[in-house]
XYZ file of C-alpha atoms in Angstrom:
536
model
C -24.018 -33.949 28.960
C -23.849 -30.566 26.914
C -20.687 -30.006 28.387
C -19.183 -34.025 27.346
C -20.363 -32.448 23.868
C -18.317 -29.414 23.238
C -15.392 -29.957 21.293
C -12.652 -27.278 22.056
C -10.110 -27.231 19.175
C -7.503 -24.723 18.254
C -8.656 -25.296 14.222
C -12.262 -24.461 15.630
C -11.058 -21.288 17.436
C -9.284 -20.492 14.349
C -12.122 -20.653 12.117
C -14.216 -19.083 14.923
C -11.379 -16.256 14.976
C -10.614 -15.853 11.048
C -14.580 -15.968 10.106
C -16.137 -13.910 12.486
C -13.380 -11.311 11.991
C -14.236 -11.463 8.136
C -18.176 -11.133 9.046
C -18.115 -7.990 11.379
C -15.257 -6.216 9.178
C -17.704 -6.527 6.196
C -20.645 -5.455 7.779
C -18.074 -1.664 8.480
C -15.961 -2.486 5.067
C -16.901 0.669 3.382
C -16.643 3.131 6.408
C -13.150 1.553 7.119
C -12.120 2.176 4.119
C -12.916 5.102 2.410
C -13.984 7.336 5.313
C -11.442 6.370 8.002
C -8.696 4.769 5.124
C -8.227 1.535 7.423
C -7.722 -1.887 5.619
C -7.784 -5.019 6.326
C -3.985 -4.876 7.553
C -4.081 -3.016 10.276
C -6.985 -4.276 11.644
C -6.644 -7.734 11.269
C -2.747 -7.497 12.856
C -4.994 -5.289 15.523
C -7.262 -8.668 16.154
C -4.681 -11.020 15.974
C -2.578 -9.035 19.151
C -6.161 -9.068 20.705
C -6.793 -12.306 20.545
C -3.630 -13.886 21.069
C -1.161 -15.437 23.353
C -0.204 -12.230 24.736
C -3.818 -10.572 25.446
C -6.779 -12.353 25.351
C -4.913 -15.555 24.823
C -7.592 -17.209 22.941
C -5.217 -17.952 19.571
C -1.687 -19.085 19.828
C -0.711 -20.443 16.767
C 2.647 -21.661 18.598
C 0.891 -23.510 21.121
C -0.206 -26.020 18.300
C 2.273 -28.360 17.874
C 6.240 -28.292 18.149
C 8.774 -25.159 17.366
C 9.866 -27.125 13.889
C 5.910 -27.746 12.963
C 5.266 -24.312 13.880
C 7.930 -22.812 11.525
C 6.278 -25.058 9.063
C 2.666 -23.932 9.580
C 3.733 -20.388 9.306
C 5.740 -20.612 6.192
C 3.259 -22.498 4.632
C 0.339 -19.553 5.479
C 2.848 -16.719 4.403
C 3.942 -19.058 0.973
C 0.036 -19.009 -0.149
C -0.936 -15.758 0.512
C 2.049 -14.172 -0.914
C 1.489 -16.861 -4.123
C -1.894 -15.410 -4.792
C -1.308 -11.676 -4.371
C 2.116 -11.937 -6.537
C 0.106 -13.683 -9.264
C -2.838 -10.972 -8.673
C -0.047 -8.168 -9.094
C 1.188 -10.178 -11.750
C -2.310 -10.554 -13.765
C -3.421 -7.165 -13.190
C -1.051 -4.790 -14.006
C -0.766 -3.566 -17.802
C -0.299 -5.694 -21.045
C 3.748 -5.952 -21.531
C 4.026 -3.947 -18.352
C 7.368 -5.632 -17.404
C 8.764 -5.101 -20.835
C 8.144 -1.460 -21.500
C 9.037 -0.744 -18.058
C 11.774 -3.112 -17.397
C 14.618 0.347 -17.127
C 12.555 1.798 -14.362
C 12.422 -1.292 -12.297
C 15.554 -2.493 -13.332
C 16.689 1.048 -11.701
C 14.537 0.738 -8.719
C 14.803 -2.859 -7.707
C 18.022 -4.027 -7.716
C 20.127 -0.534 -6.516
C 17.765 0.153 -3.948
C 17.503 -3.415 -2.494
C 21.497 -3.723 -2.306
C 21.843 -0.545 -0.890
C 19.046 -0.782 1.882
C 20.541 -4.783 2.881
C 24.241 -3.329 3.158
C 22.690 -0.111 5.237
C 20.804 -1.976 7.521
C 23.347 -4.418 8.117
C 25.615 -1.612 9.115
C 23.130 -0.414 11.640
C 22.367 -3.477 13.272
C 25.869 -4.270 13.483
C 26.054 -0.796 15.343
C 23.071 -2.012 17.516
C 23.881 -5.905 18.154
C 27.640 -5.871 18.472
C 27.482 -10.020 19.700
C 26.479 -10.209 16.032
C 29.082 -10.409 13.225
C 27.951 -8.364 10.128
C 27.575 -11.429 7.667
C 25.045 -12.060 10.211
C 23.289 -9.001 10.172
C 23.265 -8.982 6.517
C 20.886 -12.451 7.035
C 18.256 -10.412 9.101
C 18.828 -7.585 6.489
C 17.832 -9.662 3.878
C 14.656 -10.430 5.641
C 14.134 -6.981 5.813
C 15.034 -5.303 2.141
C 11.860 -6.681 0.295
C 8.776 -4.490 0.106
C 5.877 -6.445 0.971
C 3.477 -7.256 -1.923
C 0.630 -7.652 0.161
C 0.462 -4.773 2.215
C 0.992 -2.621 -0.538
C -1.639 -3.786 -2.656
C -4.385 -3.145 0.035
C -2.705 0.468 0.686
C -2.015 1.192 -2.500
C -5.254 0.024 -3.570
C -7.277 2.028 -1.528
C -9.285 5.163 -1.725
C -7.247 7.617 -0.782
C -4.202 5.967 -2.886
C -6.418 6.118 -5.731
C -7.288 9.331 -5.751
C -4.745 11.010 -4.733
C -1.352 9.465 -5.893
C -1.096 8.964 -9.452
C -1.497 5.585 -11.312
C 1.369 6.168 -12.712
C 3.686 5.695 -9.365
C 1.003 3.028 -7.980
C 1.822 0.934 -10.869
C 5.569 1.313 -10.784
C 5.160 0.610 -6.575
C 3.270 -2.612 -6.876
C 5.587 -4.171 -9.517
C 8.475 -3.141 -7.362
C 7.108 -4.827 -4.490
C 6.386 -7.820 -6.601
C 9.357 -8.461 -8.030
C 11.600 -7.563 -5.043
C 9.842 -10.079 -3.000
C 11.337 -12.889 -4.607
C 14.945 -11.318 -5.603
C 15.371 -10.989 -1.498
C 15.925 -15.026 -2.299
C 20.226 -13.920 -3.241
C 20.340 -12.025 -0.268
C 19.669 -14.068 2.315
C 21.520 -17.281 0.574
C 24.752 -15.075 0.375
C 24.337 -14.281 3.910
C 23.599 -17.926 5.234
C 26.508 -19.412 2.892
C 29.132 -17.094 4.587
C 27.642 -17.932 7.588
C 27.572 -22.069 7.712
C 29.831 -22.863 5.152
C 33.836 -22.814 6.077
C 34.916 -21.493 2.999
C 33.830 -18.333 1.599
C 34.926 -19.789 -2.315
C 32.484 -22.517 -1.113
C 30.271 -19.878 -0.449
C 30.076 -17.773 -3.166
C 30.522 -20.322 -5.642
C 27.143 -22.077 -4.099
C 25.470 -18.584 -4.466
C 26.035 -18.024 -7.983
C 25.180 -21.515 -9.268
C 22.572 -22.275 -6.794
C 21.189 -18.765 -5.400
C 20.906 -17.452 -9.315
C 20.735 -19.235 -11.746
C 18.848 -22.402 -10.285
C 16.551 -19.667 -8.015
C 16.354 -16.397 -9.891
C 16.776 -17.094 -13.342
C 15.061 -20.902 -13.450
C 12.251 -19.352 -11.092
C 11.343 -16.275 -13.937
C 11.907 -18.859 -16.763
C 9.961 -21.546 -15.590
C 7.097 -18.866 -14.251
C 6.645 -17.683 -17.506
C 6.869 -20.757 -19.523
C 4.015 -21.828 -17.686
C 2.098 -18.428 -17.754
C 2.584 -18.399 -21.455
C 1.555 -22.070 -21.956
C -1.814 -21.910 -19.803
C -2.288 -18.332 -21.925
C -2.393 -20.534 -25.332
C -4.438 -22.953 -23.647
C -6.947 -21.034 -22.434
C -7.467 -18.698 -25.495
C -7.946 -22.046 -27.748
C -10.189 -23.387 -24.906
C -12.519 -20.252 -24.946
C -11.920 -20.596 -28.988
C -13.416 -23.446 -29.125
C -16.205 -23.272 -26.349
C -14.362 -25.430 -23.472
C -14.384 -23.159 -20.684
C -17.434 -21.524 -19.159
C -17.253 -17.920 -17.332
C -17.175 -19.287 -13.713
C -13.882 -21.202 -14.549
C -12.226 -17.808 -15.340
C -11.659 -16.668 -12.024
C -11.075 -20.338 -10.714
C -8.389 -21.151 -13.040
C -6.958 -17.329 -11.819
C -6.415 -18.798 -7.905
C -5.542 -22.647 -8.872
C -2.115 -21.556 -11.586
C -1.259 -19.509 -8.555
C -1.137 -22.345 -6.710
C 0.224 -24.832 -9.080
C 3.214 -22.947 -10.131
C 4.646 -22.311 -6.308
C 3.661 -26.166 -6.750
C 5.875 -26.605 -9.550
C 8.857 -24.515 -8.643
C 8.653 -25.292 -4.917
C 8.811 -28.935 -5.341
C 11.792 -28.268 -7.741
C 13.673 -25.751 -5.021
C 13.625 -22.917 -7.512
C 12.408 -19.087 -6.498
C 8.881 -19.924 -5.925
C 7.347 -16.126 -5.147
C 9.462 -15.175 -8.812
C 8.152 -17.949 -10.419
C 4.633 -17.008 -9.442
C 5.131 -13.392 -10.254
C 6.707 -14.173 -13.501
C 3.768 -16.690 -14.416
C 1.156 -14.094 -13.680
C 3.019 -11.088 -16.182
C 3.041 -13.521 -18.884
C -0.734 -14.917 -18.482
C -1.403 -10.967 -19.320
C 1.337 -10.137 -21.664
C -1.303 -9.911 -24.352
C -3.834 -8.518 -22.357
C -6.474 -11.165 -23.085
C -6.772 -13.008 -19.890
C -6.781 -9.626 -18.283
C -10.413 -8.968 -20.538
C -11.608 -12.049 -19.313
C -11.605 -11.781 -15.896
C -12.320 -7.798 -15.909
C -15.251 -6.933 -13.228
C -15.208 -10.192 -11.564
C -14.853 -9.421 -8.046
C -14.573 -13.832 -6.595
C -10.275 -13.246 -6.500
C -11.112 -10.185 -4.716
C -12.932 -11.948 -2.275
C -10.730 -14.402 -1.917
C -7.902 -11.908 -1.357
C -9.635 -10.500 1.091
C -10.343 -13.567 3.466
C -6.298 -14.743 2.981
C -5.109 -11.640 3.851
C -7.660 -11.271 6.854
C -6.516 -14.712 8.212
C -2.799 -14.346 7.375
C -2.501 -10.810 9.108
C -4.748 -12.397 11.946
C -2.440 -15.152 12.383
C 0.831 -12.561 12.342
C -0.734 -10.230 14.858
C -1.035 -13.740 17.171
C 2.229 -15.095 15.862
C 4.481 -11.998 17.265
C 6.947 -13.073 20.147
C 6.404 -10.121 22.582
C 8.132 -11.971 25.078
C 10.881 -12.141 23.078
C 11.365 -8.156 22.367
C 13.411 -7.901 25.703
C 16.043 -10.352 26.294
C 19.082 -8.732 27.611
C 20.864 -11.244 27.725
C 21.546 -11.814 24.518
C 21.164 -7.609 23.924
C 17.882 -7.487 22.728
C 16.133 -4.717 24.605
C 13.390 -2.387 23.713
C 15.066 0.546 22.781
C 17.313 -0.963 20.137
C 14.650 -2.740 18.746
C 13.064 1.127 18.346
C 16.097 2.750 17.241
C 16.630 0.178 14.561
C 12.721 0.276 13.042
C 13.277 4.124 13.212
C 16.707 4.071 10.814
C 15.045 1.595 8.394
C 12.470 3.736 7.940
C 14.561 6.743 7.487
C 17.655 4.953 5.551
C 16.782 1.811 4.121
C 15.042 3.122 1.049
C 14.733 6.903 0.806
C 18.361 7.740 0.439
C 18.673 5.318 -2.795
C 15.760 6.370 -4.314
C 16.565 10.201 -3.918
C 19.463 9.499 -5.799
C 18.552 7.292 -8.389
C 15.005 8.908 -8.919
C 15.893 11.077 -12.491
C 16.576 7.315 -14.263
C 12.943 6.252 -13.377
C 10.393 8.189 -15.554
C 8.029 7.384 -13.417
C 9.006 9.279 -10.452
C 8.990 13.083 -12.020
C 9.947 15.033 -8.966
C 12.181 14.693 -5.649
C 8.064 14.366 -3.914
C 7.547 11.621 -5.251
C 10.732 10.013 -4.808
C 10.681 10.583 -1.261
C 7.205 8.924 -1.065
C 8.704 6.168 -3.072
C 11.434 5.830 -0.888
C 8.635 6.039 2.616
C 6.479 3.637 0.675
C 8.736 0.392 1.278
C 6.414 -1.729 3.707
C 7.127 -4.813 5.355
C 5.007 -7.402 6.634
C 4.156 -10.833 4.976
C 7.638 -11.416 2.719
C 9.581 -10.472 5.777
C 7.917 -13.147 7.719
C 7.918 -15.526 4.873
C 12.174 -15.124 4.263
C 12.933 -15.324 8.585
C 11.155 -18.248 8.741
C 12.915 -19.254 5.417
C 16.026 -18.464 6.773
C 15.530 -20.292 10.448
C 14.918 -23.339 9.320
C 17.679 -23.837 7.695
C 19.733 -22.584 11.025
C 20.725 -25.397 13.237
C 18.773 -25.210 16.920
C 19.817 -23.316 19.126
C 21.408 -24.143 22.805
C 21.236 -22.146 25.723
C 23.509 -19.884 25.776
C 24.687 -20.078 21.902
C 27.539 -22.113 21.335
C 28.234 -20.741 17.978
C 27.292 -17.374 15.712
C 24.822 -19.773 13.473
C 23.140 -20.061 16.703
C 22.940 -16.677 17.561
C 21.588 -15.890 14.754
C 18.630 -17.924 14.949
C 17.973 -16.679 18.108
C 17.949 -13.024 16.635
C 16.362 -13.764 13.694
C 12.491 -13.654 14.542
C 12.401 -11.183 17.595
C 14.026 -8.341 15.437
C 11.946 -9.650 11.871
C 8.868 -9.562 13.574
C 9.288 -6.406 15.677
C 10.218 -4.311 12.615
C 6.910 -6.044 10.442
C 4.784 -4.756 13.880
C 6.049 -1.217 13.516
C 5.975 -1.138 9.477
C 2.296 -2.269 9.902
C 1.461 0.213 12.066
C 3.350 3.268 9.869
C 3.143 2.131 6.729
C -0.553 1.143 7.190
C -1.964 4.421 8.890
C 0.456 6.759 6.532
C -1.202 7.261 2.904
C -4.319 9.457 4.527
C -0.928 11.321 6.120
C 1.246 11.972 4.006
C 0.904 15.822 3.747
C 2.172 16.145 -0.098
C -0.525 13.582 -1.017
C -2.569 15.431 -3.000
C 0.276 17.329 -4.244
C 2.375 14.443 -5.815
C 2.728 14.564 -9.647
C -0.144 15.975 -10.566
C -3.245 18.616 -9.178
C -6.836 18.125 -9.470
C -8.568 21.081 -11.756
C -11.083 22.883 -12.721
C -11.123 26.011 -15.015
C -13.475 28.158 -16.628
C -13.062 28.118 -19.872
C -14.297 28.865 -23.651
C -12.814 27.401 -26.168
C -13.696 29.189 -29.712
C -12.412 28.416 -32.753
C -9.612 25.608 -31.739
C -9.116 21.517 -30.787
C -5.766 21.995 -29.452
C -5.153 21.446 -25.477
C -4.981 24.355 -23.596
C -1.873 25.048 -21.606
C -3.176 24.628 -18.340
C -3.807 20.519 -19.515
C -0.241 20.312 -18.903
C -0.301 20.791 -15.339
C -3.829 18.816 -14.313
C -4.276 15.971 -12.177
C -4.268 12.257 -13.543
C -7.310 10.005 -12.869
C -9.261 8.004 -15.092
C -13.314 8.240 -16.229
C -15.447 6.444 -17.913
C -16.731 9.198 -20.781
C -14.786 12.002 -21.181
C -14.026 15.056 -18.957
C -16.450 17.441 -17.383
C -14.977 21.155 -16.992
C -17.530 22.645 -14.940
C -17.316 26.793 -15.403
C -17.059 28.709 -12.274
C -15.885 32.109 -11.323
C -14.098 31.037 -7.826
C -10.215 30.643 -7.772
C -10.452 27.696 -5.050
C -12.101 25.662 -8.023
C -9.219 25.870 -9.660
C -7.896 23.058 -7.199
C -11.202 20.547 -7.685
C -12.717 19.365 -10.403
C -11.298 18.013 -13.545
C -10.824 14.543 -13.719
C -8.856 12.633 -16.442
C -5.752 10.331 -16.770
C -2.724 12.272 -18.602
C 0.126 10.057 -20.151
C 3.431 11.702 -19.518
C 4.728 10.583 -23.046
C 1.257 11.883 -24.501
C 2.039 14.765 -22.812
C 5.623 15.453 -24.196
C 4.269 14.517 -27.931
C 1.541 16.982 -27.208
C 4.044 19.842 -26.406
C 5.664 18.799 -29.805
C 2.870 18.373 -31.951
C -0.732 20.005 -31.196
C -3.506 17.674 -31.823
C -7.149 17.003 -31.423
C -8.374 17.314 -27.835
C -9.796 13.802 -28.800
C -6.802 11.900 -29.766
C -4.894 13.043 -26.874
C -6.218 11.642 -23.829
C -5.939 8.317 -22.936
C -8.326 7.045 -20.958
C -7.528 4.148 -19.076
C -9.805 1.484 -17.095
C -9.547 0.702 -13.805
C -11.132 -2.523 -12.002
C -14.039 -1.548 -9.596
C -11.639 -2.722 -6.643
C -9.068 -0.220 -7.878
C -6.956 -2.577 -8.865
C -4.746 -2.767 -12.067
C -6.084 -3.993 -15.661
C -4.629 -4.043 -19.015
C -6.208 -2.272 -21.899
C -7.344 -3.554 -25.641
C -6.070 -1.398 -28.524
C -10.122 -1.420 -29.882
C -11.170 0.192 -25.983
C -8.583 2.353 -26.232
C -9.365 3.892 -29.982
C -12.842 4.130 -28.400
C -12.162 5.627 -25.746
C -9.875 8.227 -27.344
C -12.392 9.121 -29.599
C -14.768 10.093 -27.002
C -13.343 13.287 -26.527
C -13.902 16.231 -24.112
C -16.867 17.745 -22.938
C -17.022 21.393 -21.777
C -19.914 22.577 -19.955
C -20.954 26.366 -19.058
C-alpha cells in the first residue's frame, strides 16, 4: 500500500534536487566562500553533472517532455534568472553610473565584443571546416557576451572584494550587463545571412529589426518604465502607500514585468531589463531604500542554485564526440583554450589607455581573462535554435548543420568557462597587486593636514569610520594594513591642489553582500568629514 502511495515525479525530484542542494550549501555557505572562495556556480554546475542524465541519472531535464518543449523550458529558466540579476546589476551599481561612465563602456563593450565574435568565428572556421563562417559567426555570437550571472557571484565574493579594486569590479559587472543583451545584433546578423536568400534582405532586416526595434526600443522602453515606477514609488513612500516589506518585493516583480513587457512586444528583453534597473537608481533613492535588505539576495541565491543545477544536468556529454559531423574532443578543447586566450584579452590590451578605469596593462589583462560564460550563452543558443529549422539525419542543408553544432560546442565552452573562470579569482597571481597595495606606515604627522605622499600609492577599500594607521617598526607592514577607498580623480585633484586629509577621502558604502550601492550627497559630506585617525 505504501508503495501504491509514492508519487515519483520529475517536478518532485526537482524540488527534492534544487532544495536540498540550497539546504546543505547553506549549512557550509561561509567556509565555501570566504575560506575555500567557491560559490554557488561551481558547485551547483558540480551537482547538476552529479545528479544528472550522465552520472547518477536522477535529473534529466530533457527527459521531460519533447526536444521543442525542452528548448522552451530551458530558455524560459535562463530568461528569469538572467532578468533578475541584470535588474540587480542594474539597481545596484552607482547613481548615474551609466552616464558618467558611458566612454569607458562605450570603449569596452562594443570593440571588444566585435572583435572577440569575428576572432572566434575565424577559429572555429579553422576547427569545423563543414561549417561556413556566417555560420560560425552564429555560435560566436553565443559566445561573445560575458555572463552577468557568473560574474556577479565571482566578482562579488571575498577574495574579489578585497583584493581587486571597486573600481574595475564596477566597470566588469556593467560590462557584463550590458553586453548580455547587445549579443542580440550578433546573432540576428548571423542567422539573417544564414536563412534568408538575399544578403540586402539580410542586412536590411538587421538594421530595422535587430536595432532599432531590439537595441534601441529595448533601452528606451527599459528605462521609460524604470523612470516611471521611480516617480511612482517616491510619491507612494511620500505619501505613506508603501510599507518596508514591499521594497524588496516590488525590486523582483519590475524585473519580471519588464522582460514581460518587452518580451511580449519582441524587443531586447535582457536590455530592457538592464536599462529599467539603471534608471530605477539614477537618483540614487530606490538604491537607499532597499540598502541592507538581504530578501533579493536570497532570492538570487536560490535562482542561481537551481539554474546552474539545471545547466550542470542540461549538458549533452553525449554529444561532445560525434565524428561524424567533426565534433571530437580535442577540437572542442582547442577551441575553449583560444577563446580564452583570444577572444577578449587581445582587444582589451589594446584599447585599455581609453578606459580610466583600467590604469595599467595588469589590469587589462585581468579584464580581458575576466570574460565568463555561462547563463547568457545558454540563453542566446537556445535563442538561436529555435529559430533553426529541425534537423535531418545527415543535414540536408548548412541551416541544419548549424543547429546540430549549435548546443554541443555552446555548452562545452560554458562547462570549461565555469570551471576556469569560477576557480580563477583566488588564482590569479597579480591579485593583490592590481591597481592598488594594501598599507600600513608608521607615521607622525606634526604640524600639517595635507596627504602624505605615500597616500598616492595605497590600496582602495572602503570603511565605515575613517582609517586606522597602526605604527609599527617592521617593513613587511608596509604591505598590510591601511584600509580606505581612494578616487582616482580625487587623487589627481589632490596632486594639484593639497587639501584637508578630511575632505579628501571618499568613503564609499558597500552592501553587506558586497554588492554595489549608490551613495547620497548628505552620507557622503558625512562621511568625508570623518576624517583620518592615526594611532601610535
Amino acid at each position: 500500500m505504501v508503495l501504491d502511495l509514492l508519487d515519483i515525479t520529475s517536478p518532485g525530484i526537482a524540488y527534492i534536487c534544487v532544495g536540498g542542494f540550497v539546504v546543505v550549501y547553506s549549512l557550509f555557505s561561509l567556509l565555501m566562500k570566504e575560506k575555500l572562495y567557491l560559490n554557488e556556480v561551481v558547485l551547483g554546475t558540480a551537482f547538476g553533472v552529479i545528479i544528472g542524465p550522465y552520472a547518477g541519472n536522477i535529473f534529466d531535464p530533457r527527459s521531460w517532455s519533447s526536444s521543442s518543449v525542452t528548448q522552451n523550458i530551458t530558455l524560459e529558466v535562463m530568461r528569469v534568472v538572467l532578468a533578475t540579476g541584470l535588474f540587480a546589476i542594474g539597481i545596484e551599481l552607482p547613481k548615474n553610473y551609466m552616464w558618467k561612465h558611458a566612454k569607458s563602456l562605450s570603449a569596452m563593450v562594443i570593440p571588444t565584443m566585435a572583435a572577440g565574435w569575428l576572432i572566434v568565428g575565424g577559429i572555429m572556421k579553422c576547427l569545423f571546416p563543414s561549417l561556413n563562417y556566417v555560420s560560425c559567426l552564429a555560435i560566436a555570437a553565443c559566445l561573445t557576451p560575458t555572463d552577468p550571472i557568473i560574474c556577479a557571484a565571482i566578482v562579488g565574493g571575498k577574495f574579489a572584494v578585497k583584493h581587486v579594486p571597486v573600481n574595475l569590479r564596477r566597470i566588469l559587472s556593467a560590462e557584463s550587463a550590458a553586453n548580455d543583451g547587445l549579443a542580440y545584433p550578433f546573432l540576428s546578423i548571423s542567422l539573417y545571412l544564414t536563412i534568408e536568400s538575399s544578403k540586402r534582405v539580410a542586412f536590411g532586416k538587421w538594421f530595422l529589426v535587430g536595432w532599432l526595434y531590439q537595441v534601441i526600443l529595448g533601452v528606451v522602453l527599459g528605462a521609460i518604465m524604470g523612470l516611471l515606477f521611480s516617480a511612482l514609488f517616491q510619491i507612494s513612500k511620500r505619501k505613506g502607500f508603501i510599507d518596508r516589506e514591499s521594497y524588496v518585493a516590488q525590486y523582483i516583480a519590475m524585473s519580471i514585468l519588464t522582460i514581460g513587457v518587452a518580451h511580449t512586444i519582441g524587443s531586447d528583453d535582457l536590455l530592457a531589463v538592464f536599462a529599467a534597473g539603471s534608471a530605477m537608481s539614477w537618483d540614487g533613492h530606490f538604491n537607499e531604500q532597499i540598502e541592507g535588505e538581504v530578501f533579493a539576495s536570497v532570492i538570487d541565491l536560490v535562482l542561481n542554485c537551481a539554474c546552474f543545477i539545471y545547466i550542470g544536468a542540461w549538458l549533452p556529454f553525449n554529444e561532445f564526440n560525434m565524428p561524424s559531423l567533426g565534433i571530437e574532443p580535442w577540437k572542442l578543447v582547442v577551441l575553449f583554450i583560444s577563446i580564452v586566450f583570444l577572444r577578449r584579452i587581445p582587444p582589451i590590451m589594446l584599447l585599455y589607455k581609453w578606459i580610466p578605469e583600467i590604469t595599467s596593462w595588469q589590469e587589462a589583462l585581468f579584464s580581458g581573462h575576466f570574460g565568463p560564460m555561462g547563463v547568457g550563452a545558454v540563453f542566446i543558443s537556445t535563442l538561436a535554435l529555435s529559430e533553426l529549422p529541425t534537423p535531418h539525419n545527415p543535414p540536408q542543408n548548412q541551416e541544419e548543420l548549424l543547429a546540430l553544432y549549435i548546443q554541443p560546442v555552446v555548452s562545452f565552452v560554458v562547462l570549461g568557462s565555469i570551471i576556469i573562470h569560477g576557480l580563477s579569482i583566488p588564482f590569479f597571481s597579480f591579485g593583490r597587486r592590481v591597481h592598488s597595495r594594501t598599507l600600513s606606515l608608521s607615521a607622525t604627522l606634526t604640524g600639517t593636514n595635507t596627504l602624505p605622499d605615500w597616500i598616492f600609492w595605497s590600496r582602495a577599500t572602503s570603511v565605515a569610520a575613517g582609517i586606522t594607521v597602526a605604527a609599527s617598526s617592521e617593513p613587511g607592514d608596509v604591505e598590510r594594513n591601511l584600509e580606505t577607498e581612494l578616487d582616482s580623480s580625487a587623487i589627481s585633484s589632490a596632486r594639484a591642489s593639497p587639501r584637508p586629509v578630511a575632505s579628501m577621502l571618499p568613503m564609499q558604502r558597500q552592501h553587506s553582500d558586497n554588492k554595489f550601492s549608490g551613495d547620497t550627497a548628505g552620507k557622503q559630506e558625512a562621511q568625508d568629514a570623518q576624517g583620518v585617525r592615526f594611532t601610535e
